[in-house]
CSV table of C-alpha atoms in Angstrom, one decimal:
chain,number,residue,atom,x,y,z
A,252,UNK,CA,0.0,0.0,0.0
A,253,UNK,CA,1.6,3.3,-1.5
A,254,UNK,CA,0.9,6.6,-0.2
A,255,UNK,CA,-1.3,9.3,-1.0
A,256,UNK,CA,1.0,11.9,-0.2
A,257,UNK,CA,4.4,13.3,-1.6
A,258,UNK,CA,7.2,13.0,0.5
A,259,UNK,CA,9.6,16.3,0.7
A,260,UNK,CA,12.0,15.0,-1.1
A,261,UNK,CA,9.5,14.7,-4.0
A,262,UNK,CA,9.0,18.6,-5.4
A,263,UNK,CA,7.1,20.2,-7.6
A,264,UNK,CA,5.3,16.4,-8.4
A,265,UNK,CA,1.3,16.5,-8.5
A,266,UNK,CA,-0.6,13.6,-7.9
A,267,UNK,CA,-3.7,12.5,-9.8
A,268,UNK,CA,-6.3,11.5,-7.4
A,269,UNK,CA,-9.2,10.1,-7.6
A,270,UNK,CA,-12.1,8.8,-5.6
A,271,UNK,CA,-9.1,8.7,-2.8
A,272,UNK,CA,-6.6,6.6,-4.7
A,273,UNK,CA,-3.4,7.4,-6.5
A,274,UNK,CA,-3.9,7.0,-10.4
A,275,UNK,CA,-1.2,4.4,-11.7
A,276,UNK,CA,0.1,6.8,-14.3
A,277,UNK,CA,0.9,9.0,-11.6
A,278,UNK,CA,2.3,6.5,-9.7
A,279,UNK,CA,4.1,5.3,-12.0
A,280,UNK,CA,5.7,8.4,-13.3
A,281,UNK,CA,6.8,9.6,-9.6
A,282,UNK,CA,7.8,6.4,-7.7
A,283,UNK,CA,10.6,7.1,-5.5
A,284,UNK,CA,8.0,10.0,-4.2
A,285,UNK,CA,5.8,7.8,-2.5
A,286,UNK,CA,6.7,5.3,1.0
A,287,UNK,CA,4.7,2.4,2.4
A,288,UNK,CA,1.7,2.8,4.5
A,289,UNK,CA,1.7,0.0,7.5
A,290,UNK,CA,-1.3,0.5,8.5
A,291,UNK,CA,-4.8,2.5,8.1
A,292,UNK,CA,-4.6,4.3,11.4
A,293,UNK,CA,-2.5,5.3,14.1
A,294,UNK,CA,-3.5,2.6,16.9
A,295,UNK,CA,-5.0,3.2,20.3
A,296,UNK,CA,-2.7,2.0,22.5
A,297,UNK,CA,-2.5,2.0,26.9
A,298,UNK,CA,0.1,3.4,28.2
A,299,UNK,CA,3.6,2.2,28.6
A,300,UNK,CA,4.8,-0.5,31.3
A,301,UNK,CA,7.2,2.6,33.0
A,302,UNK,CA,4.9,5.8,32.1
A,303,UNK,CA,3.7,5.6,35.6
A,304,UNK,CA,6.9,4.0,37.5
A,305,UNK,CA,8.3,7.1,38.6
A,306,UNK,CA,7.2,7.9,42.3
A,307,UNK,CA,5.7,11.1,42.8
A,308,UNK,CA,7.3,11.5,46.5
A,309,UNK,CA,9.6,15.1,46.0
A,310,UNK,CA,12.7,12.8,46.5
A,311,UNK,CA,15.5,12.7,44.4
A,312,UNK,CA,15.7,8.9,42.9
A,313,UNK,CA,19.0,9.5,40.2
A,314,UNK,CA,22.6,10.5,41.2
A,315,UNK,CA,23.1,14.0,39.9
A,316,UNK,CA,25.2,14.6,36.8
A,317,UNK,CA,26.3,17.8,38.2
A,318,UNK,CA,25.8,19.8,41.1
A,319,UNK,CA,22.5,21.2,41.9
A,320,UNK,CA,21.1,19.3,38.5
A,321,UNK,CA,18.6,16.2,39.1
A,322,UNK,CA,19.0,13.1,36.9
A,323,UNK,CA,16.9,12.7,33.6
A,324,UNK,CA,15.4,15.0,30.8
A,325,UNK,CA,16.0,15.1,27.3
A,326,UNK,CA,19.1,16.9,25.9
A,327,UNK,CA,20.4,17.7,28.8
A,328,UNK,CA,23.7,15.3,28.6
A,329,UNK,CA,26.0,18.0,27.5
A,330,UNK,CA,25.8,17.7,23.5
A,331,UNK,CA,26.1,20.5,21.4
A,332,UNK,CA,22.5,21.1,19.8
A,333,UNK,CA,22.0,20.6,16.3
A,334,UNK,CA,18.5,22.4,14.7
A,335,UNK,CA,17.8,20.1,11.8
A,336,UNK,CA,15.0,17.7,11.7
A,337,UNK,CA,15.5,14.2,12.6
A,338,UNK,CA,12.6,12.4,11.1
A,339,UNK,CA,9.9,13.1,8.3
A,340,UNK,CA,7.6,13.8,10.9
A,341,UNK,CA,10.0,16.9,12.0
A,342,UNK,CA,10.8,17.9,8.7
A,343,UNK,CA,6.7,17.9,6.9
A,344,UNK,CA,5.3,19.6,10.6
A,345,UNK,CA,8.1,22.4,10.7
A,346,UNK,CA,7.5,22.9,6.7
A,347,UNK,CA,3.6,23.2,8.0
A,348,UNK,CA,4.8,25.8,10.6
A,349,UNK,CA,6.6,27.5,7.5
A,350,UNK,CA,3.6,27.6,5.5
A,351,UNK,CA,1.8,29.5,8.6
A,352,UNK,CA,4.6,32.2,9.1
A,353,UNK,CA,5.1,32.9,5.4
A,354,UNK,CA,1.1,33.3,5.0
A,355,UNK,CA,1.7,35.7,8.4
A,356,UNK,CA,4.6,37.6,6.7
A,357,UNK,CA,2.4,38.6,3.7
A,358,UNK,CA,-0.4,39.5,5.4
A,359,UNK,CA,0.9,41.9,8.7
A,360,UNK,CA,2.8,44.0,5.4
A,361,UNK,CA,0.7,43.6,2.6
A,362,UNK,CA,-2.4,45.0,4.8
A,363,UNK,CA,-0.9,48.6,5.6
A,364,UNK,CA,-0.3,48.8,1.9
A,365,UNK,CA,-4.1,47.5,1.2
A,366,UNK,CA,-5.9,50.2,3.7
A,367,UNK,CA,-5.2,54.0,3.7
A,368,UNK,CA,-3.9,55.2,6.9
A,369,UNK,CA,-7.1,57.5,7.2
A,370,UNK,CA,-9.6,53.7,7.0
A,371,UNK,CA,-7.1,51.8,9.6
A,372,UNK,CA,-8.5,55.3,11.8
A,373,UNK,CA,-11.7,55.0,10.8
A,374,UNK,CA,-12.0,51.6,12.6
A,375,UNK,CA,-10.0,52.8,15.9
A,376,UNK,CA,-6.1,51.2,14.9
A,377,UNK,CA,-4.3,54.4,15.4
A,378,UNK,CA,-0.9,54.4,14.0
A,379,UNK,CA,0.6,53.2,17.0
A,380,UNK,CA,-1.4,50.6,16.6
A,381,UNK,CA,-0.9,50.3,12.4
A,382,UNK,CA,3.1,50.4,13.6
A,383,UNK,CA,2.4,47.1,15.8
A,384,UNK,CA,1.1,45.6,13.3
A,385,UNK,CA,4.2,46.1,10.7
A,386,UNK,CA,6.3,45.0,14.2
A,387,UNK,CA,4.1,42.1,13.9
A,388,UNK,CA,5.0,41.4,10.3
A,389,UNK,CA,8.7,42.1,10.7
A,390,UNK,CA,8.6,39.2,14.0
A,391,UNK,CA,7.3,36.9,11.1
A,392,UNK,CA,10.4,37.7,9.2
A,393,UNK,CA,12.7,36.1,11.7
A,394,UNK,CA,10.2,33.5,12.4
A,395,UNK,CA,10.6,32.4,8.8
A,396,UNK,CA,14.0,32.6,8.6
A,397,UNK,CA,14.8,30.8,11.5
A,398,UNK,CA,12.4,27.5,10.3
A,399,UNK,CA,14.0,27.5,6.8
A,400,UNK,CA,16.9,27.4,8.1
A,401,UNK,CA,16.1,24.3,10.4
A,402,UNK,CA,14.6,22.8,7.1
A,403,UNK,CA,17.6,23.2,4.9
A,404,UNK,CA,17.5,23.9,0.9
A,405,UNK,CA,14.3,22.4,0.4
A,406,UNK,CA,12.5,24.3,2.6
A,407,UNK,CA,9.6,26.1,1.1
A,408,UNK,CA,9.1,29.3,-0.2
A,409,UNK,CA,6.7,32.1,0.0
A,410,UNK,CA,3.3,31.7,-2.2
A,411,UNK,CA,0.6,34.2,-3.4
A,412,UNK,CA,-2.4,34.4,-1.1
A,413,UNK,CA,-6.1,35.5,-1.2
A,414,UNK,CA,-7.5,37.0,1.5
A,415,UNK,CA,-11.1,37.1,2.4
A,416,UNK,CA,-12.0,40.4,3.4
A,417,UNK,CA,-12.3,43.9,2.2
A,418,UNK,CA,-12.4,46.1,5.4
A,419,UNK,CA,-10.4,46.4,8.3
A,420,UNK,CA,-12.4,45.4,10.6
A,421,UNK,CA,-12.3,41.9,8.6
A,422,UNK,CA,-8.7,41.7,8.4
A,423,UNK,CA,-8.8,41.7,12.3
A,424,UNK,CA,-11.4,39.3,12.7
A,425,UNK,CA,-9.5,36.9,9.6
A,426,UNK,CA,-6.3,37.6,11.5
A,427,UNK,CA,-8.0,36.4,15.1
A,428,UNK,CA,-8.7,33.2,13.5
A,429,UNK,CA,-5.5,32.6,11.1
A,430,UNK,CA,-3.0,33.5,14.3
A,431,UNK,CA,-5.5,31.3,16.3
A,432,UNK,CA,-4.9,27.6,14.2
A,433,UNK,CA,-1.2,28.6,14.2
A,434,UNK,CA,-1.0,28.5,17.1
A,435,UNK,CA,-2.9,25.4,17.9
A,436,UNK,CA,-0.9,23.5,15.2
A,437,UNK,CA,2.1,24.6,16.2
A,438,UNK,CA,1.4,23.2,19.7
A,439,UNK,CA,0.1,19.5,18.6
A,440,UNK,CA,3.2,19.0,17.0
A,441,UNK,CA,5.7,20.7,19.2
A,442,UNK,CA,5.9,17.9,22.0
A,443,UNK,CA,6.3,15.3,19.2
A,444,UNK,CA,9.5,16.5,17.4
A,445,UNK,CA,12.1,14.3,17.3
A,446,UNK,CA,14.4,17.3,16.6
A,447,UNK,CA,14.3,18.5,20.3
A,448,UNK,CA,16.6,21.5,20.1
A,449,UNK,CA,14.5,22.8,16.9
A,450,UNK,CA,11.3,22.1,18.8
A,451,UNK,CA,12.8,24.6,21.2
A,452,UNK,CA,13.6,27.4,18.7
A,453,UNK,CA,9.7,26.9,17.4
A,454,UNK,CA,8.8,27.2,20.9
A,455,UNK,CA,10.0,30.6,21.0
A,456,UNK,CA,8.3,31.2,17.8
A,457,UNK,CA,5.0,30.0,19.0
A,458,UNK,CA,4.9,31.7,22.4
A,459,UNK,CA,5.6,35.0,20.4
A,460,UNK,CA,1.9,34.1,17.7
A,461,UNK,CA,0.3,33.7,21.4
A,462,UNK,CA,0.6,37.2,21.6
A,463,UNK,CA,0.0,38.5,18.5
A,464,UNK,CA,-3.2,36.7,18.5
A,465,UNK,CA,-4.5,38.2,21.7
A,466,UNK,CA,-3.2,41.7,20.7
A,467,UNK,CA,-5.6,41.2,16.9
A,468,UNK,CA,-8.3,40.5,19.8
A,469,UNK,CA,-8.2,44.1,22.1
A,470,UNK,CA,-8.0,45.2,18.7
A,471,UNK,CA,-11.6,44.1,18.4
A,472,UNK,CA,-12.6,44.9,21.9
A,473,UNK,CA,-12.6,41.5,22.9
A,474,UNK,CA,-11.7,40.1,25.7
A,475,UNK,CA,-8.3,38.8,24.8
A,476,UNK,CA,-7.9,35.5,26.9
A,477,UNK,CA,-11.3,33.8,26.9
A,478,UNK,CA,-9.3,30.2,28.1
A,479,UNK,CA,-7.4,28.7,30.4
A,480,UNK,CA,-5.8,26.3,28.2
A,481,UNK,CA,-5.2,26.6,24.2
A,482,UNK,CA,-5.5,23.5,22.6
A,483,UNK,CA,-3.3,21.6,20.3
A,484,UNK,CA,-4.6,20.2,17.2
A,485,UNK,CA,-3.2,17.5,14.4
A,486,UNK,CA,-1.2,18.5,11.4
A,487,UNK,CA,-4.2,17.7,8.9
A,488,UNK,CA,-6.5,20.3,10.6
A,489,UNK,CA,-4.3,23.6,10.1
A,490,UNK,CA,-3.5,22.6,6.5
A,491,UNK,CA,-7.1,22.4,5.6
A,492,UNK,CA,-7.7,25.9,7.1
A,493,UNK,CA,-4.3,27.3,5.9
A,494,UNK,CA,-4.8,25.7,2.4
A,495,UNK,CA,-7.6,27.5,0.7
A,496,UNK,CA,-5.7,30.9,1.4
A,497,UNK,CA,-3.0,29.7,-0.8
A,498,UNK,CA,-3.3,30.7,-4.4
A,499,UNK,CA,0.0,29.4,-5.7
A,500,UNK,CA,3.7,28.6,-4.7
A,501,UNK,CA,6.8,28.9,-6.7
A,502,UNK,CA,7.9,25.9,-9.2
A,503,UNK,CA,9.3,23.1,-7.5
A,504,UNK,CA,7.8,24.2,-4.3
A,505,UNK,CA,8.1,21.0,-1.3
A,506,UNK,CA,4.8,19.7,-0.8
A,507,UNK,CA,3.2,18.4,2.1
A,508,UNK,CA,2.0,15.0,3.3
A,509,UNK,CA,-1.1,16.4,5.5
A,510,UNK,CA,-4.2,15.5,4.4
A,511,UNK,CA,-7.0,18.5,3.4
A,512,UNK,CA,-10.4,17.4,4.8
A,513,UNK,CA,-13.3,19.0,3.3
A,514,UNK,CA,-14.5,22.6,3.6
A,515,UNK,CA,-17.0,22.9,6.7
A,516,UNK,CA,-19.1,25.5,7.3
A,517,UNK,CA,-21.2,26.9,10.3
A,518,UNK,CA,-24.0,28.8,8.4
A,519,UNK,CA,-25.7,30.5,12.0
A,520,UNK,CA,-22.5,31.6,13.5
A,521,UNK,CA,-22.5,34.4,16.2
A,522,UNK,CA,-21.5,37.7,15.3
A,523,UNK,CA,-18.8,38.8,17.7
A,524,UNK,CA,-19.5,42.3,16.7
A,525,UNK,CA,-23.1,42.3,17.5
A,526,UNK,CA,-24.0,39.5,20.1
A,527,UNK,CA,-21.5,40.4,22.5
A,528,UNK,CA,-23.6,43.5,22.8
A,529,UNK,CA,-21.6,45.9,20.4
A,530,UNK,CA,-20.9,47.3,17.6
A,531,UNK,CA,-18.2,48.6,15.7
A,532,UNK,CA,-19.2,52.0,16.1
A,533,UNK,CA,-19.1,52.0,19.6
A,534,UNK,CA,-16.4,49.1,20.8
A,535,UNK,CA,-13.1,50.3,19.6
A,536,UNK,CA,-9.7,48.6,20.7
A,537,UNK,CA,-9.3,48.3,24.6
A,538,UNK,CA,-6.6,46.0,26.8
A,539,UNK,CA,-10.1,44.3,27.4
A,540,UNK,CA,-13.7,44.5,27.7
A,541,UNK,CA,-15.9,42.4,30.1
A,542,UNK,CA,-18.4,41.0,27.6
A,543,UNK,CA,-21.8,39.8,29.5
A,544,UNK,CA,-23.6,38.8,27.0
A,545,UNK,CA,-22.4,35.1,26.0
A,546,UNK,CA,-22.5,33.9,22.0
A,547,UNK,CA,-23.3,30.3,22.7
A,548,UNK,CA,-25.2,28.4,25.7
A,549,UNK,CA,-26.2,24.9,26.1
A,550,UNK,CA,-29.0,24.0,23.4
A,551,UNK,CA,-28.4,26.4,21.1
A,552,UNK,CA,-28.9,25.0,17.7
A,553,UNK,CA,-25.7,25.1,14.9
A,554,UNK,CA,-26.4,24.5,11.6
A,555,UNK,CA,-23.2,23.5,9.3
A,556,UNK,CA,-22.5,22.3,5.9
A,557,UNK,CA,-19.7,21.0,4.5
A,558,UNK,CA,-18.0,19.8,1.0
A,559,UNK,CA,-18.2,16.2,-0.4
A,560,UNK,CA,-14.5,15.0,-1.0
A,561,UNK,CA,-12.6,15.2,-4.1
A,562,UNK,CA,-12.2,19.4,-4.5
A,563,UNK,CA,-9.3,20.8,-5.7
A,564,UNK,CA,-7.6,23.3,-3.0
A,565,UNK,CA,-4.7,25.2,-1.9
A,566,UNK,CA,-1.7,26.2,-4.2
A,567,UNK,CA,-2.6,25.9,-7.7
A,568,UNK,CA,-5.0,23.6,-7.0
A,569,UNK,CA,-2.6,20.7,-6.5
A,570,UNK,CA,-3.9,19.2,-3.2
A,571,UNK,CA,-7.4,17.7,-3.3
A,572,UNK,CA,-9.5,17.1,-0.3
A,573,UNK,CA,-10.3,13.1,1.4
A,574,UNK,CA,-11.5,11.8,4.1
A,575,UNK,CA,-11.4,7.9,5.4
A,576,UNK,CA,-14.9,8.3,8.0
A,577,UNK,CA,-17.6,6.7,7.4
A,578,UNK,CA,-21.3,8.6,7.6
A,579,UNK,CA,-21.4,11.6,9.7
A,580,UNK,CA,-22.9,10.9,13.3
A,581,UNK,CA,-21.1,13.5,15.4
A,582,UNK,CA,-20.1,17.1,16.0
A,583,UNK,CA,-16.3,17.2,18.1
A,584,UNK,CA,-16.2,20.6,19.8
A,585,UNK,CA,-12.3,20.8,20.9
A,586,UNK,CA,-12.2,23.4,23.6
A,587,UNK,CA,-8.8,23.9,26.0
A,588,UNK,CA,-8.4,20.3,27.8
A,589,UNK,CA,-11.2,18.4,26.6
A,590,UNK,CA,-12.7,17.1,22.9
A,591,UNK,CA,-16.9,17.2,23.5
A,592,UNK,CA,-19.2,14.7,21.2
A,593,UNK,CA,-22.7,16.3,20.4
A,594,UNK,CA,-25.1,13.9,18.1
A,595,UNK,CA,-25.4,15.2,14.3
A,596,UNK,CA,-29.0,15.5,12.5
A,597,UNK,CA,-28.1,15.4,9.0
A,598,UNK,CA,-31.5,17.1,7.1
A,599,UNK,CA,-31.0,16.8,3.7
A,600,UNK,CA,-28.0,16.1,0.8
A,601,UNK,CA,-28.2,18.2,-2.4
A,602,UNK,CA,-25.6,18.5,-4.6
A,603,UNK,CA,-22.4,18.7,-2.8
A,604,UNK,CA,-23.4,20.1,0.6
A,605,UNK,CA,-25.1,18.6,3.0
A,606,UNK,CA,-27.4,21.1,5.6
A,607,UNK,CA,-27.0,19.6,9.2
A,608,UNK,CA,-27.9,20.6,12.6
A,609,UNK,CA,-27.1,19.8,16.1
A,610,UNK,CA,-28.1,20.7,19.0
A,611,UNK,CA,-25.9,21.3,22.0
A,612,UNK,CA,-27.2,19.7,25.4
């Protein structure tokens, strides 16, 4: 069993897929760009005989390898640190990471050039403000710089984006939710890295998008920390929101082996701008604002759709979307420490969108 995917090594190859398999021309005619799959899934597994076989007393159990320094821990034997990936897993998450800041770069600069002074005013980002948010554009700079260089000469490059907006006031709200999947990505990958001195580096990346994504929330007058805990999600899930933003990429460009699940959609979202009991006009950028009104409570009703698999996305249309579930049943709400099932209605199928709704108990 081949994979679907194209390893780094691979570039600029584009696989023909259809109804979720590989085409054997394009197999064929890029071979040594596809490994073996050993199995379907990741499996479920307890945990290890020693996970738990350290006692939780406060004692020390380990001589010390030097003074004042308890046994164990992970590069801490005195080796000099190499940041270069270890594994494929290293190299195709950091190269995701890449994708994120390069998208980040282009945006924090491009917008200042997009709106007029006088417009990034109108909606309260004074130029203080606009001059944090070129800050922010120029910390993307090093943050790119620093992950190619981890990757090496087949890192990849910048691409040409669309955006979805046309005011400023959606260039905050996109850049709320673009900074916000970053992060999370970033931070279900970190902890697996092989490469543990380059998984420190991307730390220091990450801790920095943190901020800049609570900072594109005062900007709104939200409250900027609504969470004790920001959740990490898998590889797959940034690269199908990053994806679609993507309108091409240089020739030759390193693909990646994440898969792109299809578009879904919440059709009844809350309005942060108008639920939270504001407006634009009269909420302007604050450190915070105590919100009282919530925009979701038990038994509200959600309605989504979402794409049937098989549509061409990201740059130039070279990735197409799959999925390996059966029927939908469920809605997964991930939220801080915990991942919450709700039961799925599915109303009707026409075309390729399906209108569902749930409701939240």
């Amino acid at each position: 069993m081949k994979s679907l995917a194209i390893c780094a090594a691979c570039v600029g190859v584009v696989a023909a897929i259809a109804d979720g398999h590989v085409s054997e021309a394009a197999y064929s005619a890029s071979r040594s760009c596809y490994t073996d799959i050993l199995a379907p899934s990741i499996p479920h597994l307890p945990p290890g005989p020693s996970a738990t076989a350290y006692p939780r007393d406060g004692l020390l159990h380990g001589a010390q390898p030097a003074p004042f320094t308890p046994s164990g821990g992970l590069g801490t034997n005195g080796s000099e640190p190499l940041y270069v990936p270890e594994t494929d897993f290293d190299f195709q998450s950091i190269s995701l990471a890449l994708y994120q800041e390069y998208i980040e770069l282009d945006l924090f600069h491009w917008v200042l050039e997009y709106f007029s002074p006088a417009e990034f005013e109108a909606a309260g980002i004074s130029p203080e403000e606009q001059y944090l948010i070129k800050y922010m554009g120029d910390q993307e700079i090093g943050h790119a710089e620093l992950m190619a260089n981890i990757l090496g000469p087949a890192a990849p490059k910048p691409c040409t984006y669309r955006y979805p907006f046309t005011t400023v006031e959606g260039f905050i709200e996109y850049s709320i939710k673009n900074t916000r999947y970053g992060e999370s990505g970033v931070l279900g990958f970190l902890a697996h890295l092989n490469s543990r001195p380059s998984a420190d580096l991307i730390s220091q990346t990450i801790t920095v998008e943190s901020r800049q994504q609570a900072i594109f929330r005062q900007f709104k007058g939200l409250f900027p920390m609504p969470f004790y805990f920001v959740p990490g999600v898998p590889q797959s899930w940034q690269w199908t929101l990053l994806a679609p933003d993507i309108v091409s990429c240089p020739a030759n460009q390193t693909r990646l082996i994440w898969q792109n699940f299809p578009a879904l959609r919440i059709s009844n979202n809350p309005d942060n701008t108008l639920t939270c009991g504001c407006d634009w006009p009269t909420v302007k950028p604050a450190i915070t604002h105590n919100m009282s009104t919530p925009l979701s409570a038990p038994g509200r009703v959600v309605e989504f759709s979402w794409d049937l698999p098989g549509q061409p996305v990201g740059p130039n249309l070279s990735y197409v979307t799959t999925t390996q579930a059966g029927p939908p049943k469920f809605v997964a709400w991930v939220s801080q420490l915990n991942v919450t099932y709700s039961p799925l209605t599915v109303l009707n199928e026409e075309g390729a969108m399906w209108a569902v709704k749930w409701l939240r108990k």
